[in-house]
């Protein structure tokens, strides 16, 4: 074929060359005649070459020719593939391909032809483009776009139902007949599926059942050149059967047995029955129902949407003493099954259910719930309202004891006896509470006398009916006021009343003034209110700035009750427009309840008793001190007595202010201390045979005054009661501390350390080892 095309090209080339030469001659003659340049043309045909030529390279493609007649003419080509894949013979213009061409990679090549003068490389013709086309041969196998295809189809679908589509591509030229035509064939699984020339796979059977086989794997072959034995390729197709609801549920067991205690709550789970449905979960819609048995009002069966199990629940309480065993048949079916694909084997499944009720120790059962009683308030004759009753539902039939658990309002208003009698310890007051509620517990008495730990409860409501035992009371408004120049008939205030008792729909209050001797009048409004108006007008503030108006309010009860209430009205100064300008402040009425008064009296009584006890203790203490003997006192008691004497006595002869014998007894019992020098200035005591007189005392006082005046470091004498001189007549001898420190006394004053902080200074002064000077 290649040789024929080449020969055809070679034969046509001279003809085109002669034609072009003839045209050139004509053009030359005409141009010569018109003195114009001759026009030259390229002479060639469109070039073709087949792909994948198996002869040795190079392969001749064609020939380019120009009408130029020049011995120095030279052919060259330019372009992307010039002088690489394609080359031209310089003198003849023959074009050759130096590589085997593949149409699937590139179907056309565009080049540019030029003719130049060898001597100066000048163009003898304008450049011209030409195309080399590559002819296709059937050298490519159809290839599937993917190795594995997936498809799905509902089970039990009719024959010819489309499943999926496969696609294979042939790279050859589709314009050439038979080169790119692809055909398909199922080579594995053709007994279930088939494929057409477009690649659509469809079913060949109507009994594909997902429950028997859910997936199919088939192999499809693709080839070109129909009727020929060309090359081919294959692909795998995985087909999944989707589920449809075509199966009924079936019980896993022909019978089910359950045990349940009789105290199971209503709605609790007794047990579960299980079925088997081979369809997928979204197509499992099992419905359970009773077939035989009279207990469909006692139990119900509810399907669990997740597990498809049937849950048996009681619809009412079970009682072992009444029914110990239940037996019935149940049916399982699926109303959504597609009957077009229904398989033989029955549309329902039946199983027998046995429920055994076990006995438990149940709490007592009240015969009536709730209990309600009515009683008149403040009725002293009513002590028993009624009774509650409960029984033991078990076969033991034990006795019952009743106990009050809770009460509202709290308190001992209603009692319950052991036998369940509702009692009133005292009359009830409706104004305190219009209803009383208690919770009564019932417990069984065991054989050993103990109470069972299981109990039941009942609510008891006691409604107190009203008796007219409270008089109406005035609802006090806020500070009623009236102008001193108010005109007669002026409304001062509208008053109303309240009654703690119940007021019937036709009940009303009547208002009246306790006295007509006032400047006020009362006008009924007949809506349980009344107006207080000015009677004469012109109040005199000089006589009374505040008026106390007694008002009688009566109810319409049986018996009729009334009360007198005082309305306090202030008379105020007003301007011309009637606006209040000045009113006296009045003391606000403060009401105190009985409970508050009782609490106040208790507090006062407690305080009085407390002070009485304190006073009695003080008197007993003083009496006890008075009876104590001086000699029998210990050091601490002497200390206390000495502290009480905070005044100077009447002199050395004064022996009535204190007991001198006590001091002498202390001195005799002491230990003689070592003689130490006295820190005070010494004043020599006159001889004992010299009678003391006023002159000696005066002399001592003057000496001390002189020392105090001249020594600025000493403290003032009005703060220190120091006796620097003793008289001679004292039977206790000298009481001064000025000489005792240096005297030859055998008294040990260390006991002063035990008398407390008040005698600390004396203990230091009279101590046995003074080590520092005291300056006053």
XYZ file of C-alpha atoms in Angstrom:
776
model
C 0.000 0.000 0.000
C 2.848 2.373 0.873
C 4.494 1.739 -2.464
C 1.251 2.413 -4.327
C 0.756 5.758 -2.555
C 4.360 6.652 -3.277
C 4.025 5.748 -6.990
C 0.785 7.673 -7.146
C 2.569 10.679 -5.771
C 5.412 10.308 -8.214
C 3.046 10.073 -11.169
C 1.071 13.085 -10.106
C 4.100 15.204 -9.477
C 5.152 15.545 -13.161
C 1.614 16.285 -14.187
C 1.358 19.031 -11.624
C 4.805 20.166 -12.713
C 3.763 20.401 -16.409
C 0.585 22.194 -15.457
C 2.461 24.613 -13.323
C 5.067 25.047 -16.091
C 2.292 25.785 -18.546
C 0.781 28.304 -16.162
C 4.188 29.788 -15.642
C 4.735 30.168 -19.342
C 1.369 31.793 -19.753
C 2.016 34.106 -16.876
C 5.432 34.868 -18.198
C 4.017 35.727 -21.635
C 1.335 37.928 -20.215
C 3.686 39.506 -17.759
C 6.165 40.019 -20.464
C 3.546 41.729 -22.482
C 2.498 43.898 -19.526
C 6.032 44.311 -18.192
C 5.065 42.540 -14.762
C 7.031 40.039 -12.671
C 6.259 36.333 -13.233
C 4.354 34.514 -10.351
C 5.739 31.210 -9.217
C 3.850 28.453 -7.285
C 4.729 25.480 -5.120
C 3.865 22.203 -6.711
C 2.884 19.254 -4.383
C -0.033 17.299 -3.098
C -1.089 16.605 0.531
C 1.245 14.057 2.042
C 0.148 10.889 3.905
C 1.986 8.153 5.718
C 0.787 5.096 7.612
C 1.617 4.614 11.277
C 3.825 1.861 12.580
C 5.418 0.944 9.175
C 7.580 -2.094 9.751
C 10.007 -1.534 6.796
C 13.517 -0.139 7.382
C 13.885 3.599 7.968
C 13.740 6.154 6.458
C 10.252 6.050 5.020
C 9.443 8.231 2.007
C 6.557 10.567 2.723
C 6.299 12.671 -0.445
C 7.926 15.357 -2.532
C 7.813 19.139 -2.577
C 8.351 20.886 -5.970
C 8.554 24.504 -7.027
C 8.095 26.027 -10.472
C 11.357 27.879 -10.104
C 13.897 26.945 -12.719
C 17.190 27.575 -11.089
C 20.192 25.318 -11.064
C 21.188 26.729 -7.716
C 17.827 26.125 -6.090
C 17.856 24.342 -2.689
C 14.874 22.829 -0.758
C 14.653 23.112 2.993
C 11.892 22.547 5.582
C 11.183 24.226 8.891
C 8.946 23.436 11.827
C 8.745 21.659 15.201
C 9.646 18.275 13.814
C 11.749 19.428 10.817
C 15.250 17.937 10.482
C 14.468 15.572 13.381
C 11.611 13.269 12.411
C 11.227 14.661 8.903
C 14.028 15.619 6.478
C 14.022 16.815 2.827
C 16.469 16.042 -0.013
C 17.931 19.457 -0.996
C 17.850 19.066 -4.797
C 14.876 16.771 -5.409
C 12.529 17.894 -2.626
C 11.769 14.347 -1.437
C 10.571 14.249 2.204
C 11.485 11.281 4.423
C 10.425 10.161 7.951
C 13.286 8.963 10.087
C 11.047 7.553 12.914
C 8.078 5.212 13.029
C 4.979 7.296 13.594
C 2.097 6.538 16.045
C -1.225 8.101 15.175
C -2.464 7.696 18.741
C 0.330 10.029 19.861
C 0.071 12.555 17.004
C -2.141 12.366 13.945
C -0.849 15.394 11.947
C 2.400 17.304 11.515
C 2.545 20.844 10.138
C 5.801 21.918 8.384
C 7.002 24.882 6.279
C 8.726 24.460 2.876
C 11.314 26.948 1.544
C 13.445 27.151 -1.668
C 16.566 29.273 -1.587
C 19.568 30.125 -3.749
C 22.608 28.195 -2.687
C 24.890 31.051 -3.472
C 23.392 33.748 -1.345
C 20.688 31.901 0.637
C 18.071 34.189 -0.796
C 14.503 32.883 -0.999
C 13.378 32.114 -4.476
C 9.740 31.511 -3.387
C 7.690 32.684 -0.423
C 7.507 30.012 2.345
C 4.566 27.655 2.163
C 3.050 25.387 4.878
C 2.024 21.812 4.259
C 0.550 19.000 6.425
C 1.632 15.406 6.781
C -1.224 13.153 7.928
C -0.667 9.793 9.660
C -3.001 6.991 8.551
C -4.448 4.754 11.330
C -4.057 1.033 11.573
C -5.999 -1.122 14.056
C -3.179 -1.525 16.522
C -4.892 -0.754 19.928
C -6.916 -3.013 22.236
C -10.067 -1.607 23.938
C -9.236 -0.746 27.562
C -11.790 -0.485 30.427
C -11.814 2.836 32.215
C -11.523 0.970 35.545
C -10.587 -2.532 36.525
C -13.501 -3.114 38.930
C -17.066 -1.906 38.530
C -19.765 -1.983 41.216
C -23.485 -2.264 40.778
C -26.624 -3.143 42.708
C -30.107 -4.359 41.963
C -33.043 -5.232 44.261
C -33.483 -8.911 44.882
C -36.286 -10.705 43.025
C -36.139 -8.108 40.215
C -37.713 -8.967 36.827
C -35.586 -10.183 33.913
C -33.882 -7.351 32.065
C -33.594 -5.033 35.094
C -30.599 -2.742 34.573
C -27.796 -3.228 37.086
C -24.895 -0.983 36.013
C -22.875 0.099 32.970
C -19.263 -0.675 32.003
C -17.139 1.377 29.596
C -14.040 0.483 27.530
C -12.129 2.924 25.277
C -10.227 2.129 21.983
C -7.488 4.603 21.049
C -7.702 3.861 17.289
C -9.270 6.241 14.757
C -13.044 6.063 15.129
C -13.503 7.306 11.565
C -12.022 4.134 10.189
C -14.567 1.381 10.100
C -13.930 -1.339 12.643
C -10.892 0.310 14.191
C -12.602 1.791 17.331
C -15.812 -0.211 17.578
C -16.006 -1.961 21.020
C -18.202 -4.937 21.828
C -18.830 -6.484 25.282
C -19.429 -10.015 26.474
C -20.022 -11.611 29.918
C -17.579 -14.461 30.159
C -18.256 -15.319 33.829
C -21.700 -15.156 35.444
C -23.574 -15.090 32.171
C -26.222 -17.400 33.696
C -27.381 -14.488 35.918
C -26.475 -11.353 33.946
C -25.908 -10.143 30.407
C -24.383 -7.053 28.771
C -25.303 -5.214 25.576
C -23.071 -3.383 23.060
C -23.407 -0.141 25.024
C -22.035 -1.787 28.187
C -25.300 -1.948 30.179
C -25.488 -5.021 32.403
C -28.950 -6.442 33.183
C -30.432 -9.468 34.893
C -31.308 -12.693 33.070
C -33.253 -14.301 35.977
C -36.125 -13.167 38.194
C -35.348 -15.350 41.205
C -32.196 -13.703 42.506
C -32.669 -13.988 46.292
C -30.480 -11.938 48.626
C -31.073 -14.376 51.464
C -29.473 -17.150 49.341
C -26.669 -15.107 47.761
C -26.225 -11.404 48.354
C -23.316 -10.625 45.943
C -22.214 -11.785 42.486
C -18.851 -11.295 40.811
C -18.893 -11.421 36.995
C -16.225 -10.791 34.333
C -16.920 -8.753 31.197
C -14.711 -8.810 28.052
C -14.325 -5.894 25.623
C -12.966 -6.251 22.033
C -13.014 -4.340 18.704
C -13.482 -5.398 15.030
C -16.760 -7.279 15.440
C -16.620 -10.696 13.908
C -12.848 -10.793 14.020
C -10.600 -12.385 16.563
C -8.880 -9.135 17.605
C -7.282 -8.472 20.944
C -9.517 -7.816 23.964
C -9.429 -6.790 27.671
C -11.532 -7.754 30.718
C -12.977 -6.096 33.814
C -14.578 -7.389 37.023
C -18.079 -6.307 38.017
C -19.298 -6.831 41.628
C -23.083 -6.822 41.831
C -24.885 -6.562 45.195
C -28.485 -7.577 45.701
C -30.320 -5.051 47.852
C -32.890 -6.280 50.337
C -36.639 -6.048 50.033
C -39.135 -6.999 52.726
C -40.070 -10.438 51.431
C -39.782 -12.582 54.592
C -42.036 -12.971 57.627
C -40.617 -13.237 61.167
C -40.463 -16.660 62.801
C -40.310 -17.404 66.557
C -37.038 -18.945 67.631
C -38.819 -21.214 70.132
C -42.255 -22.786 70.042
C -42.895 -21.715 73.658
C -41.590 -19.258 76.245
C -41.729 -19.499 80.052
C -41.266 -16.566 82.444
C -41.342 -16.079 86.224
C -42.318 -12.752 87.675
C -43.043 -11.571 91.255
C -46.549 -10.399 91.912
C -45.364 -6.941 92.998
C -43.983 -6.076 89.567
C -44.926 -2.536 88.667
C -47.400 -1.812 85.903
C -45.411 -1.329 82.712
C -42.449 -3.314 84.031
C -40.749 -5.937 81.893
C -41.925 -9.506 82.360
C -39.771 -11.025 79.609
C -38.858 -10.939 75.932
C -39.826 -13.220 73.089
C -37.407 -13.460 70.171
C -38.106 -13.917 66.473
C -35.863 -14.424 63.480
C -36.315 -12.220 60.410
C -33.777 -12.820 57.621
C -34.481 -9.437 56.090
C -32.261 -6.522 56.901
C -33.090 -4.453 60.036
C -34.769 -1.671 58.094
C -37.270 -4.218 56.777
C -38.053 -5.821 60.140
C -41.424 -4.562 61.330
C -42.670 -7.363 63.531
C -46.084 -6.964 65.136
C -47.108 -9.129 68.100
C -50.654 -9.986 69.041
C -52.616 -12.401 71.234
C -54.209 -15.363 69.471
C -55.686 -17.433 72.283
C -56.138 -16.595 75.960
C -58.247 -14.228 78.037
C -55.453 -12.104 79.398
C -54.956 -9.558 76.691
C -56.344 -6.979 79.136
C -53.642 -7.972 81.663
C -50.558 -7.930 79.420
C -49.313 -6.179 76.323
C -46.525 -7.037 73.887
C -44.477 -4.177 72.442
C -41.855 -4.688 69.725
C -38.383 -3.302 70.361
C -37.508 -1.302 67.212
C -33.790 -2.059 67.575
C -33.755 -5.767 68.432
C -37.180 -6.710 66.985
C -37.913 -8.545 70.237
C -41.358 -8.634 71.791
C -41.373 -7.145 75.317
C -44.185 -8.416 77.561
C -45.437 -5.882 80.127
C -48.313 -6.026 82.641
C -51.107 -3.531 82.096
C -52.463 -3.870 85.626
C -51.187 -5.191 88.979
C -50.697 -8.919 89.359
C -52.025 -10.846 92.347
C -50.626 -14.244 93.212
C -53.600 -14.988 95.457
C -55.994 -14.501 92.513
C -54.075 -15.817 89.496
C -50.819 -17.721 89.941
C -50.197 -18.564 86.269
C -51.035 -17.081 82.893
C -50.923 -19.015 79.613
C -51.689 -17.654 76.157
C -50.616 -17.865 72.506
C -49.037 -14.981 70.646
C -48.542 -14.370 66.956
C -45.701 -12.606 65.138
C -46.231 -11.169 61.661
C -45.018 -8.343 59.448
C -47.730 -6.285 57.726
C -45.216 -4.546 55.447
C -44.059 -7.686 53.597
C -44.319 -7.308 49.800
C -46.696 -10.095 48.864
C -45.539 -10.069 45.229
C -42.332 -11.730 46.337
C -43.820 -13.715 49.215
C -42.207 -17.111 49.671
C -44.095 -20.165 50.735
C -43.917 -21.198 54.363
C -46.654 -19.261 56.155
C -47.369 -15.621 56.731
C -47.354 -15.844 60.557
C -45.637 -17.628 63.399
C -47.333 -18.672 66.681
C -45.737 -19.432 70.061
C -47.085 -20.255 73.537
C -46.211 -18.008 76.487
C -46.458 -19.120 80.133
C -46.068 -16.544 82.915
C -45.667 -17.898 86.442
C -46.468 -15.396 89.207
C -44.456 -15.850 92.405
C -45.716 -14.848 95.842
C -44.084 -11.978 97.744
C -44.790 -10.432 101.132
C -46.910 -7.492 100.092
C -47.684 -4.471 102.263
C -51.207 -3.946 103.540
C -53.816 -2.675 101.120
C -56.182 0.133 102.070
C -59.785 -0.438 101.113
C -60.491 3.185 100.247
C -58.240 5.892 98.930
C -58.198 8.695 99.840
C -60.131 9.223 103.064
C -62.038 12.443 103.622
C -63.892 13.647 106.710
C -65.755 16.850 107.558
C -66.071 18.388 111.006
C -67.531 21.632 112.396
C -65.033 23.980 113.918
C -64.937 24.540 117.654
C -67.274 21.614 118.300
C -66.270 20.141 121.676
C -68.537 17.113 121.327
C -66.832 15.603 118.294
C -63.928 13.376 119.252
C -64.051 10.650 116.566
C -64.236 11.348 112.832
C -64.172 7.825 111.457
C -61.596 5.177 110.689
C -59.277 3.863 108.009
C -59.060 0.223 107.091
C -56.427 -1.987 105.459
C -55.970 -5.724 105.114
C -53.146 -8.169 104.440
C -53.430 -9.323 100.799
C -51.256 -12.387 101.465
C -52.517 -15.768 102.583
C -51.204 -15.182 106.131
C -53.835 -12.484 106.748
C -51.868 -10.794 109.505
C -53.280 -8.078 111.728
C -52.656 -4.454 110.850
C -51.399 -1.593 112.993
C -51.874 2.027 111.911
C -49.389 4.825 112.567
C -49.530 8.538 111.753
C -46.502 9.513 109.652
C -46.902 13.121 108.503
C -49.300 15.939 109.250
C -50.043 19.279 107.628
C -50.149 21.598 109.434
C -47.732 19.979 111.831
C -48.955 19.495 115.338
C -51.112 17.253 117.482
C -54.401 18.187 115.855
C -55.442 14.769 114.510
C -54.526 11.407 115.964
C -54.735 7.864 114.643
C -55.200 4.917 116.961
C -53.532 1.543 116.457
C -56.806 0.254 115.030
C -57.130 3.114 112.515
C -59.663 5.361 114.327
C -59.270 9.050 113.418
C -59.551 11.108 116.619
C -59.561 14.793 117.558
C -57.742 15.622 120.811
C -59.282 19.113 120.801
C -61.734 21.101 118.648
C -60.352 22.460 115.385
C -60.296 26.102 114.414
C -61.044 26.820 110.777
C -59.431 30.248 111.027
C -56.138 28.544 111.897
C -56.461 26.058 109.040
C -59.426 25.165 106.882
C -58.131 21.650 106.194
C -55.879 19.161 107.923
C -53.994 16.409 106.096
C -52.258 13.429 107.604
C -50.501 10.396 106.171
C -51.457 7.109 107.781
C -49.114 4.123 107.480
C -50.336 0.539 107.767
C -47.915 -2.175 108.898
C -48.437 -5.880 109.388
C -47.915 -7.383 112.846
C -45.625 -10.393 112.529
C -45.998 -13.608 114.490
C -43.397 -12.518 117.071
C -45.160 -9.207 117.676
C -42.746 -7.108 115.674
C -43.909 -4.804 112.914
C -43.100 -5.648 109.326
C -40.715 -3.313 107.545
C -43.115 -3.098 104.602
C -45.859 -0.515 104.880
C -48.412 1.238 102.734
C -49.763 4.757 103.066
C -53.107 6.480 102.801
C -53.930 10.171 102.773
C -56.578 11.424 105.195
C -58.142 14.831 104.525
C -60.134 16.575 107.248
C -62.182 19.559 106.105
C -63.257 22.017 108.775
C -66.608 23.646 108.130
C -67.022 27.235 109.213
C -68.964 28.562 112.194
C -69.662 32.254 112.591
C -67.392 32.841 115.569
C -65.471 35.937 114.462
C -66.782 39.454 114.271
C -65.863 41.582 111.281
C -62.973 43.991 111.664
C -62.292 47.342 110.089
C -59.592 47.492 107.446
C -57.768 50.557 108.722
C -56.954 53.021 105.960
C -53.847 55.137 106.028
C -54.371 58.328 108.067
C -57.796 59.656 107.106
C -57.717 63.456 107.094
C -60.243 66.258 106.693
C -59.889 69.968 106.104
C -61.015 72.186 108.998
C -63.174 74.128 106.589
C -64.691 71.074 104.843
C -68.236 71.489 103.580
C -71.078 69.244 104.733
C -71.343 66.040 102.737
C -67.635 65.982 101.870
C -66.453 62.354 101.585
C -63.502 61.836 103.879
C -62.713 58.188 103.233
C -64.234 54.914 102.072
C -63.961 52.162 104.655
C -64.178 48.382 104.284
C -64.097 45.388 106.584
C -62.797 41.852 106.702
C -64.031 38.729 108.446
C -61.974 35.667 109.326
C -65.066 33.530 108.801
C -66.284 32.440 105.406
C -68.489 34.966 103.670
C -71.393 33.574 101.714
C -72.104 34.966 98.250
C -75.111 36.790 99.650
C -73.299 37.931 102.780
C -72.663 41.597 103.493
C -71.499 43.913 106.273
C -73.558 46.596 107.977
C -71.840 49.764 109.117
C -73.120 52.264 111.711
C -71.753 54.926 114.029
C -71.663 54.144 117.713
C -72.821 57.715 118.460
C -74.513 60.390 116.451
C -72.929 63.122 118.558
C -70.155 63.959 116.102
C -69.461 66.014 113.042
C -69.317 62.869 110.915
C -71.881 60.720 109.197
C -71.735 57.247 107.630
C -73.261 56.371 104.254
C -73.648 52.717 103.181
C -72.502 51.839 99.636
C -74.159 48.363 99.715
C -71.008 46.747 98.337
C -69.494 45.902 101.724
C -68.044 49.414 101.938
C -69.222 52.697 103.449
C -68.283 56.371 103.131
C -67.401 58.614 106.056
C -68.623 62.130 105.249
C -68.687 65.546 106.932
C -71.957 66.099 108.763
C -72.054 69.809 109.658
C -68.730 71.135 108.411
C -66.312 73.694 109.863
C -64.064 71.835 112.323
C -62.360 73.776 115.097
C -58.696 72.819 115.371
C -58.398 74.748 118.631
C -60.828 72.352 120.297
C -59.676 69.088 118.704
C -57.063 68.341 116.100
C -57.815 64.586 116.110
C -61.230 62.917 116.264
C -61.826 59.341 117.339
C -64.866 57.966 115.521
C -66.288 54.618 116.821
C -67.798 52.484 114.058
C -69.926 49.374 114.564
C -69.591 46.643 111.916
C -71.989 43.678 111.863
C -71.940 40.568 109.703
C -74.817 38.611 108.279
C -73.922 35.363 109.998
C -75.776 33.013 112.266
C -75.503 34.141 114.965
C -74.847 37.716 113.939
C -71.648 39.181 115.353
C -70.445 42.757 115.476
C -67.420 44.719 116.614
C -66.679 48.348 117.455
C -63.682 49.852 115.703
C -62.170 53.288 116.154
C -61.320 55.400 113.155
C -58.801 58.173 113.892
C -59.398 61.268 111.727
C -56.993 64.223 111.701
C -58.227 67.769 111.157
C -55.750 69.608 108.939
C -55.212 73.069 107.571
C -55.947 73.387 103.846
C -55.526 76.009 101.157
C -58.249 77.452 98.970
C -58.093 74.495 96.605
C -58.713 72.057 99.414
C -55.162 70.683 99.514
C -53.727 69.780 102.886
C -51.035 72.176 104.054
C -50.450 71.130 107.656
C -51.432 68.129 109.784
C -50.205 67.083 113.220
C -48.242 63.911 113.405
C -50.114 61.297 115.363
C -48.742 58.267 117.114
C -49.072 55.176 115.047
C -51.135 52.415 116.524
C -49.096 49.381 117.134
C -50.888 46.155 117.779
C -49.342 43.435 119.882
C -50.496 39.866 119.589
C -51.269 37.654 122.574
C -48.246 35.486 121.843
C -45.971 38.534 121.901
C -47.447 39.697 125.242
C -46.880 36.262 126.763
C -43.262 36.295 125.581
C -42.742 39.782 127.069
C -44.182 38.756 130.457
C -41.983 35.640 130.519
C -38.874 37.743 129.868
C -39.798 40.226 132.631
C -40.458 37.404 135.098
C -37.123 35.791 134.260
C -35.253 39.063 134.862
C -36.994 39.597 138.233
C -36.143 36.071 139.394
C -32.514 36.548 138.299
C -32.061 39.758 140.292
C -33.775 38.212 143.333
C -31.333 35.302 143.296
C -28.345 37.664 142.988
C -29.591 39.789 145.899
C -30.119 36.720 148.067
C -26.597 35.501 147.343
C -25.122 38.880 148.302
C -27.022 38.932 151.607
C -25.944 35.409 152.438
C -22.325 36.303 151.696
C -22.386 39.317 154.004
C -23.983 37.278 156.768
C -21.358 34.605 156.373
C -18.540 37.123 156.652
C -20.023 38.623 159.776
C -20.104 35.237 161.509
C -16.463 34.390 160.838
C -14.048 34.457 163.777
C -10.861 36.485 163.517
C -8.632 33.834 165.076
C -9.911 31.105 162.904
C -9.242 32.954 159.687
C -6.417 32.050 157.435
C -4.004 34.434 155.776
C -6.222 35.026 152.767
C -9.188 35.983 154.975
C -7.014 38.398 156.969
C -5.878 39.844 153.676
C -9.466 40.424 152.668
C -10.304 42.103 155.965
C -7.294 44.393 155.752
C -8.244 45.484 152.294
C -11.669 46.554 153.484
C -10.179 49.091 155.893
C -9.376 51.869 153.462
C -9.774 54.763 155.948
C -7.530 56.009 158.703
C -8.716 55.270 162.225
C -9.266 57.677 165.049
C -5.793 57.351 166.570
C -3.834 54.875 168.537
C -6.492 54.735 171.176
C -9.109 53.777 168.618
C -9.387 50.018 168.922
C -12.949 49.597 167.759
C -12.373 49.936 164.002
C -10.450 46.701 163.675
C -9.447 43.697 165.710
C -5.942 44.309 167.061
C -5.662 40.761 168.327
C -5.638 39.526 164.755
C -2.517 41.529 164.002
C -0.854 40.362 167.233
C -1.600 36.742 166.360
C 0.064 37.128 163.010
C 3.132 38.677 164.541
C 3.469 35.922 167.151
C 3.247 33.135 164.536
C 5.829 34.664 162.206
C 9.527 33.854 162.038
C 11.910 36.513 163.158
C 13.620 37.970 160.092
C 17.183 39.080 159.939
C 17.721 42.689 160.838
C 18.047 44.869 157.763
C 18.395 48.596 157.544
C 15.194 50.475 156.948
C 14.922 52.229 153.597
C 13.014 55.073 155.201
C 14.345 57.880 157.237
C 14.163 56.934 160.893
C 12.373 58.968 163.507
C 13.414 57.948 166.965
C 10.618 56.961 169.217
C 10.717 58.781 172.523
C 11.330 56.739 175.611
C 8.354 54.776 176.794
C 8.161 56.604 180.125
C 7.736 59.977 178.448
C 4.181 60.863 178.014
C 3.394 61.777 174.448
C 1.695 65.015 173.797
C 0.537 67.358 171.127
C 3.936 69.078 171.018
C 5.744 65.969 169.980
C 3.264 65.223 167.192
C 3.465 68.781 165.954
C 7.245 68.590 165.917
C 7.147 65.340 163.850
C 4.709 66.829 161.371
C 6.873 69.889 160.886
C 9.932 67.715 160.237
C 8.092 65.712 157.585
C 6.761 68.853 155.956
C 10.235 70.257 155.777
C 11.537 67.048 154.151
C 8.767 67.085 151.599
C 9.348 70.769 150.777
C 13.080 70.341 150.254
C 13.130 66.988 148.452
C 11.693 67.342 144.945
C 11.967 63.601 144.250
C 9.445 62.583 146.871
C 5.817 62.047 145.901
C 3.195 64.375 147.373
C 2.100 63.438 150.841
C -1.545 63.717 149.997
C -1.166 60.439 148.116
C 0.898 58.532 150.677
C -0.547 57.828 154.100
C 2.743 57.266 155.918
C 2.897 57.443 159.696
C 6.389 58.396 160.838
C 5.514 58.531 164.503
C 3.570 56.334 166.877
C 1.977 57.240 170.171
C 2.967 55.509 173.358
C -0.477 54.420 174.509
C -1.203 51.879 171.666
C -1.568 48.330 173.005
C -0.518 47.098 169.589
C 2.673 49.066 169.901
C 3.793 50.759 166.713
C 1.895 50.106 163.499
C 4.218 52.225 161.433
C 6.383 50.695 158.757
C 9.132 53.210 159.343
C 10.765 51.398 162.290
C 9.751 47.845 161.699
C 12.398 47.233 159.106
C 15.227 47.909 161.543
C 13.600 46.812 164.758
C 14.468 43.743 166.669
C 11.030 42.273 166.094
C 10.883 38.515 165.604
C 7.967 38.716 163.136
C 8.482 37.212 159.665
C 6.683 39.324 157.083
C 7.188 36.931 154.198
C 3.542 35.923 154.485
C 2.691 39.248 152.840
C 3.753 37.664 149.528
C 0.720 35.399 149.801
C -1.772 38.245 150.221
C -1.906 39.202 146.572
C -0.792 42.138 144.437
C -2.170 44.773 146.828
C 0.436 43.818 149.431
C 3.304 43.392 147.013
C 4.902 46.698 148.048
C 4.700 45.812 151.770
C 6.193 42.386 151.070
C 9.156 44.051 149.346
C 9.597 46.596 152.138
C 9.474 44.004 154.911
C 11.252 41.265 153.082
C 14.217 39.642 154.686
C 16.661 40.685 151.959
C 15.903 44.132 150.603
C 18.368 44.932 147.869
C 17.316 48.308 146.578
C 16.302 51.690 147.867
C 12.799 53.013 147.505
C 12.516 56.692 146.903
C 9.294 58.640 147.479
